[in-house]
Coordinates of C-alpha atoms and ligand atoms in Angstrom, one line a residue:
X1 CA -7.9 1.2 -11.0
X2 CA -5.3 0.8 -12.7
X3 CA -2.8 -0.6 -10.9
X4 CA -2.8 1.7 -13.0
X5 CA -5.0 0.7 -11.5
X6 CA -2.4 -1.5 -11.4
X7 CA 0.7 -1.4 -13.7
X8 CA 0.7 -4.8 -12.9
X9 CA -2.0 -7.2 -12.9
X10 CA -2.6 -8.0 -9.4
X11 CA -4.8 -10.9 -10.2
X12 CA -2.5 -13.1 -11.2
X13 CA 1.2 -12.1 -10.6
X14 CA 2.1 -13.7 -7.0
X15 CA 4.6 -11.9 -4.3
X16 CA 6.3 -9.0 -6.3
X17 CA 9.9 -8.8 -6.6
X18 CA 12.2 -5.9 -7.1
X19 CA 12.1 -6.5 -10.7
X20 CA 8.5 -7.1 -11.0
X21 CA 7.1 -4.2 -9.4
X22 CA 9.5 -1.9 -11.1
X23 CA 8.2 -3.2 -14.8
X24 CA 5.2 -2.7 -16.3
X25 CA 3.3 -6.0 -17.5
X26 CA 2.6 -6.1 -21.5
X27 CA 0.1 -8.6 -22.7
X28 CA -0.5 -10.0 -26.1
X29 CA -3.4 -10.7 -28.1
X30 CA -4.3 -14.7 -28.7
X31 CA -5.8 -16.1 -31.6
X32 CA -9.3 -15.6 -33.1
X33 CA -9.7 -17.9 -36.1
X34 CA -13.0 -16.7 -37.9
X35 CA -11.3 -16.1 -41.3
X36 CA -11.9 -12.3 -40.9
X37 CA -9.8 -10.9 -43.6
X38 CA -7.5 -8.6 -41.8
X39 CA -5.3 -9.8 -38.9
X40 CA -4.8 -7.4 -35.6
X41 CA -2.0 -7.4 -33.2
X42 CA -2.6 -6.0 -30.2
X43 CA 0.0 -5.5 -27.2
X44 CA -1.3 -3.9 -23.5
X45 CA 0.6 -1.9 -21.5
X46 CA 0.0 -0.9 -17.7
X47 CA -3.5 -1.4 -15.9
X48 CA -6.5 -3.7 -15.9
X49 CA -8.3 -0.7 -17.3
X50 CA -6.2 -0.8 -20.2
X51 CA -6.6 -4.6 -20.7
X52 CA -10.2 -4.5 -20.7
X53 CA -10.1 -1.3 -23.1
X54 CA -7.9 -3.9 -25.5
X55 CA -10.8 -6.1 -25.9
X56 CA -13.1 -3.4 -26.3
X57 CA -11.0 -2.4 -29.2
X58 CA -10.8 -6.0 -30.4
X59 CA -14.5 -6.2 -30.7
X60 CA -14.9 -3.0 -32.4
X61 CA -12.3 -4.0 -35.0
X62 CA -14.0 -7.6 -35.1
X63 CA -17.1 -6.1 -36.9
X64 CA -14.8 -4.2 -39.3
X65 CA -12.6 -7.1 -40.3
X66 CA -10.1 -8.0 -38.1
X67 CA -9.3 -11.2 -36.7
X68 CA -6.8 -11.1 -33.7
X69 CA -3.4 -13.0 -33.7
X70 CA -0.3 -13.6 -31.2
X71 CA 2.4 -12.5 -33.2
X72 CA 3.4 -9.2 -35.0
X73 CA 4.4 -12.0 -37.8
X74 CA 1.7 -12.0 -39.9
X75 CA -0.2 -8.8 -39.0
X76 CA -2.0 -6.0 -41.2
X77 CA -2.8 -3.9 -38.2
X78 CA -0.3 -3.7 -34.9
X79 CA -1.7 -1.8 -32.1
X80 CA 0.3 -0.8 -28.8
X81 CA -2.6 0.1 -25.7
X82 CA 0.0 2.2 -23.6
X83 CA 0.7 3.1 -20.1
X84 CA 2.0 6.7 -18.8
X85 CA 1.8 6.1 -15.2
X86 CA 5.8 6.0 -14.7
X87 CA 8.8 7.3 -16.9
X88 CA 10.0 3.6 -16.8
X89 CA 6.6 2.3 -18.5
X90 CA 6.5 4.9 -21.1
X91 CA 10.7 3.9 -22.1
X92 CA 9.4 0.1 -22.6
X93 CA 6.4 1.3 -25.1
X94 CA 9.3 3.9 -27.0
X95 CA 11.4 0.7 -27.2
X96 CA 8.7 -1.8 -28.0
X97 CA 7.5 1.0 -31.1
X98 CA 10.9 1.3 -32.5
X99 CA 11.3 -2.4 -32.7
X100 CA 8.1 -2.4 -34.4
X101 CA 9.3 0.5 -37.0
X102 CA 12.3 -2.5 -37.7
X103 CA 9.5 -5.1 -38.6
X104 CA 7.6 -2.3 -40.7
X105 CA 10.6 -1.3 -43.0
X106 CA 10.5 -4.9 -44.1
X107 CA 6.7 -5.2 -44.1
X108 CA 5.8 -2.0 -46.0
X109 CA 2.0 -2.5 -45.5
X110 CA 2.3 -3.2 -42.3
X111 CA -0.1 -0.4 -40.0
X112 CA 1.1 1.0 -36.7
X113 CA -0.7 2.6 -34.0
X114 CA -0.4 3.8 -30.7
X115 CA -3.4 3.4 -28.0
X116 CA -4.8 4.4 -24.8
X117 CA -2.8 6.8 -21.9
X118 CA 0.5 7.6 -23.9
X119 CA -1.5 9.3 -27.1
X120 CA -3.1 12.6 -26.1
X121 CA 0.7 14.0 -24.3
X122 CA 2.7 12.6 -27.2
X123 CA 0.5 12.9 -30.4
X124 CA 2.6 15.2 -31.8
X125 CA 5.8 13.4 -31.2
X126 CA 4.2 10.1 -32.6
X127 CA 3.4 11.4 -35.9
X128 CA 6.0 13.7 -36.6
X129 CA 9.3 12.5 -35.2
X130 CA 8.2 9.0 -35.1
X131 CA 7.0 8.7 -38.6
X132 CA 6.6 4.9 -39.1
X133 CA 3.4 5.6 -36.6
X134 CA 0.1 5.6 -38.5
X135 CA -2.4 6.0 -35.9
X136 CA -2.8 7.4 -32.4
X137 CA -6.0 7.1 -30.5
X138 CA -7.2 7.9 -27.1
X139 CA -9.0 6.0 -24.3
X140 CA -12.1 7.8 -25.2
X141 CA -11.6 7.7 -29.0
X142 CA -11.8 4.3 -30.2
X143 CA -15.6 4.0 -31.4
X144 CA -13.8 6.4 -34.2
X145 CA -11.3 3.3 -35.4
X146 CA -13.1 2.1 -38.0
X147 CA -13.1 5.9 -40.0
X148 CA -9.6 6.7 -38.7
X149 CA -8.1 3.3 -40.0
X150 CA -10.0 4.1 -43.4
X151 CA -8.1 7.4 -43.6
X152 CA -5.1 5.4 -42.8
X153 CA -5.8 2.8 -45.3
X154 CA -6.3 5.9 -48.0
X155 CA -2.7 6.7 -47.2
X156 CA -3.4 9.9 -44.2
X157 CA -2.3 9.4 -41.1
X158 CA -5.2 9.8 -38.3
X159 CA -5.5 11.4 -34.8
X160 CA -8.1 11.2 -32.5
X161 CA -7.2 11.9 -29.1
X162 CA -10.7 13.9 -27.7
X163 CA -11.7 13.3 -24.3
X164 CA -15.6 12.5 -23.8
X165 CA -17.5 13.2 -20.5
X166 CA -19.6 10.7 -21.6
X167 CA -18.1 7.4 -23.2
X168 CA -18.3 4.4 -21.1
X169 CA -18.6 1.8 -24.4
X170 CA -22.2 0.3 -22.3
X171 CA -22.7 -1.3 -25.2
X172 CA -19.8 -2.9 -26.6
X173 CA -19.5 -6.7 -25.6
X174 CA -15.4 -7.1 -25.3
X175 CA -14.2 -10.0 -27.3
X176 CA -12.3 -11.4 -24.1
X177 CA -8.9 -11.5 -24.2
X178 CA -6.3 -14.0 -22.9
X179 CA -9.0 -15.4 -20.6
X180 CA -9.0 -18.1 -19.2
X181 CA -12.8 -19.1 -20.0
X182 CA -13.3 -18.4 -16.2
X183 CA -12.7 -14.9 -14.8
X184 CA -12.9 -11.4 -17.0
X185 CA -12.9 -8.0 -16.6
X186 CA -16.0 -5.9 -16.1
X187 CA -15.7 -2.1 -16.6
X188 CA -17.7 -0.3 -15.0
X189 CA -16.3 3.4 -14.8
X190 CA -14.2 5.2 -16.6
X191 CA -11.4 8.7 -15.6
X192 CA -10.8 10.1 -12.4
X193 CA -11.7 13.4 -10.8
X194 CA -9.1 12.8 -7.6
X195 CA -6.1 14.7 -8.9
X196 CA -3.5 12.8 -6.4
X197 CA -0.8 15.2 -6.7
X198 CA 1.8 12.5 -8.3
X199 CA -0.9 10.9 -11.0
X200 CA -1.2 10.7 -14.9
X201 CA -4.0 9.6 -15.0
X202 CA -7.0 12.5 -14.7
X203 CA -5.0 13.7 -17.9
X204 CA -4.5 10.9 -19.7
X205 CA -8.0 9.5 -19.2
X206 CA -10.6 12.4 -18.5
X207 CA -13.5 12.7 -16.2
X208 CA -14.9 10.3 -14.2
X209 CA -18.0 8.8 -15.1
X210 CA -20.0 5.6 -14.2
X211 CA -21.6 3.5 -16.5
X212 CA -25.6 1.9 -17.2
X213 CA -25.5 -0.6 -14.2
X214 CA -28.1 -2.4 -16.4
X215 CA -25.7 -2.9 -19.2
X216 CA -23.0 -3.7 -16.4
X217 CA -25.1 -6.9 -14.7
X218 CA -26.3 -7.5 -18.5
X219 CA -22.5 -8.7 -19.1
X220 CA -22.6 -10.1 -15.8
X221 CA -25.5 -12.1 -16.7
X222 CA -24.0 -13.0 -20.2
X223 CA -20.7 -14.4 -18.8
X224 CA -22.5 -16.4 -16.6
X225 CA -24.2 -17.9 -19.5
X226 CA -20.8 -18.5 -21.2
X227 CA -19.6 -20.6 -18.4
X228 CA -17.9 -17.6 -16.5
X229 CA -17.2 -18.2 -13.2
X230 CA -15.5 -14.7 -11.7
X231 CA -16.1 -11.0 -12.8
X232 CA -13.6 -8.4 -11.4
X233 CA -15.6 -4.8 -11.2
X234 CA -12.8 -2.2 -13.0
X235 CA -12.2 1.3 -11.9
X236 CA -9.7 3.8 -10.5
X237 CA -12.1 4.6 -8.0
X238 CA -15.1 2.4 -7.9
X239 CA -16.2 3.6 -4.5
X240 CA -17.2 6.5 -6.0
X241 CA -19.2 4.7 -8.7
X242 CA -22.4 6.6 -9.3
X243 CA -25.5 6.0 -11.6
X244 CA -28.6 7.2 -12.6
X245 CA -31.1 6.6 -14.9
X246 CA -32.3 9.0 -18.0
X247 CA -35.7 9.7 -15.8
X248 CA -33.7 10.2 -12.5
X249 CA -35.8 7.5 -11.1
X250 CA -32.9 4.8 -10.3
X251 CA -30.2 5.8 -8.5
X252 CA -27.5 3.1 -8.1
X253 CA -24.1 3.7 -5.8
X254 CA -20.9 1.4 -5.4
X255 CA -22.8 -0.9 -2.7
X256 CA -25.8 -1.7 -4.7
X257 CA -24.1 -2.1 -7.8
X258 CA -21.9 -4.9 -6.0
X259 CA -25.1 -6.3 -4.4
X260 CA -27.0 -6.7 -7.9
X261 CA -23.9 -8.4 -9.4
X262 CA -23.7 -10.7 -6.5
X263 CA -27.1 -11.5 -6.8
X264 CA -26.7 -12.0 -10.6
X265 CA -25.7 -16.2 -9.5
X266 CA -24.3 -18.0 -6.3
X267 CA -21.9 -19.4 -8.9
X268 CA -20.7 -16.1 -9.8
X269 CA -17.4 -14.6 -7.8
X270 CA -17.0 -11.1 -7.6
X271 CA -14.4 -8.9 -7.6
X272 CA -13.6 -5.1 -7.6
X273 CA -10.9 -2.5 -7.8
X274 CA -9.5 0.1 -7.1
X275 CA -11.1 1.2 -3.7
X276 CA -9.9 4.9 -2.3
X277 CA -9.8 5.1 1.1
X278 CA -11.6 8.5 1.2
X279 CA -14.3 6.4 -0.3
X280 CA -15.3 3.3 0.6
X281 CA -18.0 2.5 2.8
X282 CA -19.3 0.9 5.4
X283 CA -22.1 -0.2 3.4
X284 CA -19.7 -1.6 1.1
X285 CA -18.1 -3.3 3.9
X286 CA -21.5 -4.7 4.7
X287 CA -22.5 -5.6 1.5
X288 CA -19.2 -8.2 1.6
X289 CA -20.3 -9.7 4.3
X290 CA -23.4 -10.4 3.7
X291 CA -22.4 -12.1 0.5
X292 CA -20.4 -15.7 0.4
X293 CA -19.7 -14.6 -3.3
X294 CA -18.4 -11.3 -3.0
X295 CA -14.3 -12.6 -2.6
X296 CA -12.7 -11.1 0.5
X297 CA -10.2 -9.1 -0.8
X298 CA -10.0 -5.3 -0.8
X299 CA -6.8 -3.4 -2.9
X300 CA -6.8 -0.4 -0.7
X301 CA -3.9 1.9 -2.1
X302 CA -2.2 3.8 1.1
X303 CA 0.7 5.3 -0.9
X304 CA 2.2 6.4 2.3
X305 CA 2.2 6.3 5.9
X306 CA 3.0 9.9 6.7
X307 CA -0.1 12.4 6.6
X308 CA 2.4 15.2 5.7
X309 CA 2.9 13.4 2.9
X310 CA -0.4 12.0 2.0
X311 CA -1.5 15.9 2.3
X312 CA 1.3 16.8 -0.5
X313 CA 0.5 13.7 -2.6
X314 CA -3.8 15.4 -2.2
X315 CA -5.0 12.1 -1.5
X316 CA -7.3 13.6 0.9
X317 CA -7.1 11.6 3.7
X318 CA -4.9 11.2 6.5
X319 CA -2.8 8.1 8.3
X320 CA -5.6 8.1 11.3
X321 CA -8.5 8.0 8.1
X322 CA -6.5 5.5 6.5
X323 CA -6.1 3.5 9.9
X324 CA -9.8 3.9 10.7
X325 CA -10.7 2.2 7.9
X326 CA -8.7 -0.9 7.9
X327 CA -10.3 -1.0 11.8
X328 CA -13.7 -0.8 10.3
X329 CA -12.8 -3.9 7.9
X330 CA -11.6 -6.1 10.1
X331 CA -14.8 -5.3 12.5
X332 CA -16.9 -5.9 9.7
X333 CA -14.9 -8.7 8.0
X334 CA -12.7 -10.3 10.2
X335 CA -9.2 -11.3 9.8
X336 CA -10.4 -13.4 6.9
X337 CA -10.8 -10.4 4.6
X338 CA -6.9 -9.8 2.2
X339 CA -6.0 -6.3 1.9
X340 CA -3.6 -5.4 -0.4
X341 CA -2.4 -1.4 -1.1
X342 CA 0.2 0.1 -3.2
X343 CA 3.2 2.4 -1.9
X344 CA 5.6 5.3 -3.6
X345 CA 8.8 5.5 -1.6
X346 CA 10.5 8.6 -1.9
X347 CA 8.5 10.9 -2.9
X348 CA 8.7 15.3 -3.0
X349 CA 10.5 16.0 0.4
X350 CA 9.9 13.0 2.3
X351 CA 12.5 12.7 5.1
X352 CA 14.0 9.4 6.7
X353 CA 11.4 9.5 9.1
X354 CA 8.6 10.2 7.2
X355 CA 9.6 7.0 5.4
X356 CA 9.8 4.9 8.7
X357 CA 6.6 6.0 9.1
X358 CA 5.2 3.9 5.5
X359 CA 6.9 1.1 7.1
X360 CA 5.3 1.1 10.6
X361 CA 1.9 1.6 8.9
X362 CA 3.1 -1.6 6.9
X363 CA 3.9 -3.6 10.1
X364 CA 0.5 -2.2 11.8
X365 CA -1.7 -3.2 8.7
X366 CA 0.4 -6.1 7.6
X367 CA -0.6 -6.3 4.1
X368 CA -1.6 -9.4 2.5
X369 CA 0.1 -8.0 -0.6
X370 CA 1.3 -4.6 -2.2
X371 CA 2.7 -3.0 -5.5
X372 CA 5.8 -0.6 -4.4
X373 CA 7.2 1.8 -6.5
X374 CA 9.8 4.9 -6.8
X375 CA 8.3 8.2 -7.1
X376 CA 8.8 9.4 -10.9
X377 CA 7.4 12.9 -11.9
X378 CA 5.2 13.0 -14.5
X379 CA 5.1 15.8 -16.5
X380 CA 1.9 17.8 -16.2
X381 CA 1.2 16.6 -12.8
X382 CA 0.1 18.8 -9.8
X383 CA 3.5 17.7 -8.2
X384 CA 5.7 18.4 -11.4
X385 CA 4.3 21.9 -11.4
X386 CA 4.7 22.9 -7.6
X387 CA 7.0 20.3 -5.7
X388 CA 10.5 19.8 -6.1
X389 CA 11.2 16.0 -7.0
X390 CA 14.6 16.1 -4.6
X391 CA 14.7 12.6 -3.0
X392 CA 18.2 11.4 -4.9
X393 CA 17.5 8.2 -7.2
X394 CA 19.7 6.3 -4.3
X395 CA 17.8 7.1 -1.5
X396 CA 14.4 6.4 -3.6
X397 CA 15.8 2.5 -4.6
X398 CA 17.1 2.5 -1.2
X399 CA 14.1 3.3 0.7
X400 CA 11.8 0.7 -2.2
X401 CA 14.3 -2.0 -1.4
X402 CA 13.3 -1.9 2.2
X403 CA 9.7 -1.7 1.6
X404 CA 9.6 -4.4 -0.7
X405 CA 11.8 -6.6 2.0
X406 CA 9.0 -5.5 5.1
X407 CA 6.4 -6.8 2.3
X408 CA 8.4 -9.9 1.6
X409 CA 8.3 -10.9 5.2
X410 CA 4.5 -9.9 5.4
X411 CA 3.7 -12.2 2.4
X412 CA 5.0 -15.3 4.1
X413 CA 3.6 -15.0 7.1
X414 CA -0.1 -14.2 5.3
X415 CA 1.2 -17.9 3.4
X416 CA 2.4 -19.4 6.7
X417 CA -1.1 -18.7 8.2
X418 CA -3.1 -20.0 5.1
X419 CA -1.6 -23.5 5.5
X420 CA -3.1 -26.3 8.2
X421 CA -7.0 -24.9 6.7
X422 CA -9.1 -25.8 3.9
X423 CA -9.9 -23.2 1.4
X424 CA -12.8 -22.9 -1.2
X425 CA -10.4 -22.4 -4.7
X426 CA -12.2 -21.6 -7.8
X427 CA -10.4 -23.5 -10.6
X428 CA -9.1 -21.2 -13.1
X429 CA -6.1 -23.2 -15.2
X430 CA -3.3 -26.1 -15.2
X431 CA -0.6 -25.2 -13.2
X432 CA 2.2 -23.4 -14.9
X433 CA 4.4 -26.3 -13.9
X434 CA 2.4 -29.5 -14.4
X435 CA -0.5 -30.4 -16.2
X436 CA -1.1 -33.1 -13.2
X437 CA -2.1 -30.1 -11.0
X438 CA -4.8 -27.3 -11.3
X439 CA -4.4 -23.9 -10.3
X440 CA -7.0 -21.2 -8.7
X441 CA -7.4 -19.2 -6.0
X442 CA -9.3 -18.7 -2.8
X443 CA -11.5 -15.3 -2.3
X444 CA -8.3 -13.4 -0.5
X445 CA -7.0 -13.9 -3.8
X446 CA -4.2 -16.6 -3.0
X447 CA -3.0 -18.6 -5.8
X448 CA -3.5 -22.6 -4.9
X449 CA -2.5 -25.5 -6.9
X450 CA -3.3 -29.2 -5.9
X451 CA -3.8 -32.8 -8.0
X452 CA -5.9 -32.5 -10.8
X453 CA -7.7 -35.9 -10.1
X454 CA -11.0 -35.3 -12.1
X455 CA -11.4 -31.2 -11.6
X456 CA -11.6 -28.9 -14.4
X457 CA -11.6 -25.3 -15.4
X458 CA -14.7 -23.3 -13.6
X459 CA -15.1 -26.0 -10.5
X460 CA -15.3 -24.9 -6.9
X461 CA -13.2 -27.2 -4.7
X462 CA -12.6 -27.3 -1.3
X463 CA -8.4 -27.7 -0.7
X464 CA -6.7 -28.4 1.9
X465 CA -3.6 -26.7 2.0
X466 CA -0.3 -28.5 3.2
X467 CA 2.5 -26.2 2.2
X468 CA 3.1 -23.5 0.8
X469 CA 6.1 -21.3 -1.3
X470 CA 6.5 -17.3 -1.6
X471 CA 3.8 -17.3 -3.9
X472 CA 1.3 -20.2 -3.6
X473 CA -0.2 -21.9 -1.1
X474 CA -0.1 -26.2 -2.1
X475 CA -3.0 -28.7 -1.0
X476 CA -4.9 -31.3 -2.1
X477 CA -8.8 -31.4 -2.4
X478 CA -11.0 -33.2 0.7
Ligands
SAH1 N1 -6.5 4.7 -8.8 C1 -5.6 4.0 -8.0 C2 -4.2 3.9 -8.5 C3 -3.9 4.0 -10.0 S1 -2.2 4.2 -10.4 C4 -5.6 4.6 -6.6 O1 -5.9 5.7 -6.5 O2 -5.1 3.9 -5.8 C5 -1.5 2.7 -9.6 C6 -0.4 3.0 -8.7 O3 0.7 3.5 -9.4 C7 -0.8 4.1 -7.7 O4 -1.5 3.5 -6.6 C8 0.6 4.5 -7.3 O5 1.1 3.8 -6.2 C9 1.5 4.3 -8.5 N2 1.8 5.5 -9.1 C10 1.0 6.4 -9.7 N3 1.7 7.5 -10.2 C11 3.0 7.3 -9.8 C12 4.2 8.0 -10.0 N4 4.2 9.2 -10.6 N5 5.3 7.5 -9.5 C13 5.3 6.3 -8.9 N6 4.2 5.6 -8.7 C14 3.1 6.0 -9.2
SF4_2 FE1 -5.8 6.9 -8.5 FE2 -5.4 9.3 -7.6 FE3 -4.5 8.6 -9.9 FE4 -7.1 8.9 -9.6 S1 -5.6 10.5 -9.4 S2 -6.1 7.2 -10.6 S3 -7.3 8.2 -7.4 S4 -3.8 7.7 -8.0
F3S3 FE1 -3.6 2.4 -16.5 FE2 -1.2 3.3 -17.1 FE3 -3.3 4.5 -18.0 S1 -1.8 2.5 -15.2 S2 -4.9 4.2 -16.5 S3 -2.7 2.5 -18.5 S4 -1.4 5.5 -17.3

């Protein structure tokens, strides 16, 4: 998970373009009004991980003091939750913070600090070349805010960028963030142990481990209760999700954790990402179609279509493996269930062919949706250390530009086969374009907007859908 899970929200950004799938999505803090003293700005970089670690850190701050606002007007406290997982993400945060250092040389009081997968590599850089940074604190760190924004406030600047094997914040309820009032983020593991040969993230973000399923369906149960109508199950690798209790008497794996949540209410959707292909099971698979609410979607990251290079990229599986699986979905799922996957073009050696080959695994899967990127070394990486990065810049854009075209074409035929059929859309917002129309989507994640008539926020309805653009599918309820 992230797109770095995902870089970009998969959830709600529709058919990716060029530019979208080449930026990394930043997302702002809203308004908290409970005349807490001290105001807290927070911006998120990169993944859903790092979005649900943002209102982790809101809630923590909460019982210190800190009210959250939308603007860096007005703020005591301006946090930045980064992203590593590309150069070009980690250029947008460096430009963001010296914009930030403008605002602060005219608000002297003004705090600054730097979050999440960017701190433990550049700590030293932060504090020392970029002096207008008070803070830096890493994903594991941020039970320690409260004392390190105390040293801060006695005039020291403060570090904490340890690593736990341990930390999965059961505990903390997240104030939620930008939500809607109908979907939010569940965490429910945290690092990654896969060491794919091109990733940040086992460094930036430390061993995996799984967290209390009884604290996980606890939330569950809670945002029910709040009127929630959709959870989404967080992780980089929640096939591999894996808990037991103190006594060793409960032992809970991916499949029963998703079962448990489903079971949590009928009126509960349920969500989950990042699936590895090594991974995920048949009993998973199972476990999806044995429950309506379980959404029929699966984000199942190929990053290539050639096993040469899946071997260099140590994703430990193979094109047949990978090919196997999506045969075992639709046997177990149908042609009803989405699946989505993310691809690097151009990465260490890959020849023309070995690029054709991503594309003909494109047209055999024929993705619902994907996130495509360029391959960009990141320092400290398996790959930065023993492959050459020698695919020119050219040949990397080139080679995107026609995965992202193959995609294009995919998407509208996934669209062109949605319309003529009534969907079940679970209501999540007003359109962006009229408050006469509602927005949601159907379980294979489609966005659908149709006449607002007397629906609201939170309702199931049953659409027909007429038409559709590159990005939504447009109906009208039956
Ligand atoms: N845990 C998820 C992915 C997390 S990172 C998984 O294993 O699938 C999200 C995506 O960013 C990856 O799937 C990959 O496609 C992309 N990515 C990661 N490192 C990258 C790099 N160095 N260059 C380009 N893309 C990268
Ligand atoms: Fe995903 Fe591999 Fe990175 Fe882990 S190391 S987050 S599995 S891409
Ligand atoms: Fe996510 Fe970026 Fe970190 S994708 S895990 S925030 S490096």
């Amino acid at each position: 998970m992230s797109q770095p899970i995902l870089t970009l929200d998969f959830l709600d950004i529709p058919a990716p373009t060029p530019e979208a799938a080449l930026s990394a999505e930043v997302r702002v803090s809203p308004a908290t009004r409970t005349g807490r003293q001290r105001k807290l700005y927070i911006e998120s970089y990169g993944c859903q991980m790092n979005f649900s670690d943002s209102e982790i850190v809101s809630s923590i701050l909460f019982d210190e003091g800190f009210d959250t606002i939308d603007t860096l007007e007005g703020a005591d406290l301006v946090l930045l939750n980064t992203c590593s997982i590309r150069e070009k993400a980690e250029q947008t945060v460096r430009m963001r913070l010296s914009q930030i250092n403008g605002h602060k040389k005219r608000n002297p009081g003004l705090l600054v600090g730097v979050l999440g997968c960017m701190a433990e590599r550049l700590k030293a850089k932060f504090l020392e070349e970029e002096k207008l940074v008070d803070l830096v604190v890493g994903p594991d760190a941020y039970r320690d805010l409260p004392n390190l924004i105390r040293e801060v406030d006695g005039g020291q600047k403060a570090v904490n960028v340890l690593l736990s094997r341990e930390e999965t914040y059961a505990d903390i309820t997240p104030v939620r963030l930008n939500s809607n009032g109908v979907s939010a983020f569940i965490s429910i593991m945290r690092g990654c142990d896969n060491m794919c040969s091109f990733c940040v993230v086992p460094f930036t973000r430390g061993r995996e481990r799984s967290r209390d399923a009884h604290s996980i369906l606890q939330e569950a149960s809670d945002l029910v209760a709040a009127g929630y109508r959709e959870v989404t199950l967080l992780g980089q690798n929640v096939d591999s999700y894996k808990w037991a209790s103190a006594d060793g008497a409960e032992h809970v794996n991916f499949a029963q954790l998703l079962e448990r949540v489903a079971l949590v209410s009928p009126q509960l959707r349920v969500r989950f990402a990042t699936s590895h292909p090594k991974d995920i099971t048949d009993e998973v698979l199972y476990t999806m179609a044995r429950h309506r609410n379980i959404c029929k979607f699966i984000h199942l990251p190929a990053q290539s279509g050639n096993s040469r290079i899946l071997s260099l990229m140590n994703r430990t599986y193979d094109r047949p493996w990978y090919e196997a699986r999506v045969v075992a979905i639709r046997r177990i799922l149908g042609d009803d269930c989405a699946i989505s996957t993310d691809m690097i073009a151009g990465f260490c050696s890959e020849t023309e062919a070995e690029h054709q080959d991503t594309k003909s695994l494109m047209e055999h899967v024929r993705y619902d949706m994907a996130y495509m990127f360029f391959y960009s070394e990141r320092p400290g990486t398996l790959a930065a250390r023993k492959l050459a990065d020698d695919v020119p810049l050219e040949t990397k854009k080139r080679r995107l530009q026609e995965i992202i075209d193959l995609q294009q074409q995919h998407s509208a035929e996934r669209n062109a086969r949605a319309v003529g059929r009534v969907h079940e859309v679970l209501v999540e917002n007003f359109s962006k374009r009229s408050q006469e129309h509602l927005s949601g989507r159907n379980s294979q994640n489609q966005v659908v907007v149709f006449p607002k008539l007397n629906f609201r926020k939170g309702d199931y309805v049953q659409v027909f859908v007429h038409s559709s653009t590159a990005s939504t599918l447009l109906g009208e309820a039956v």
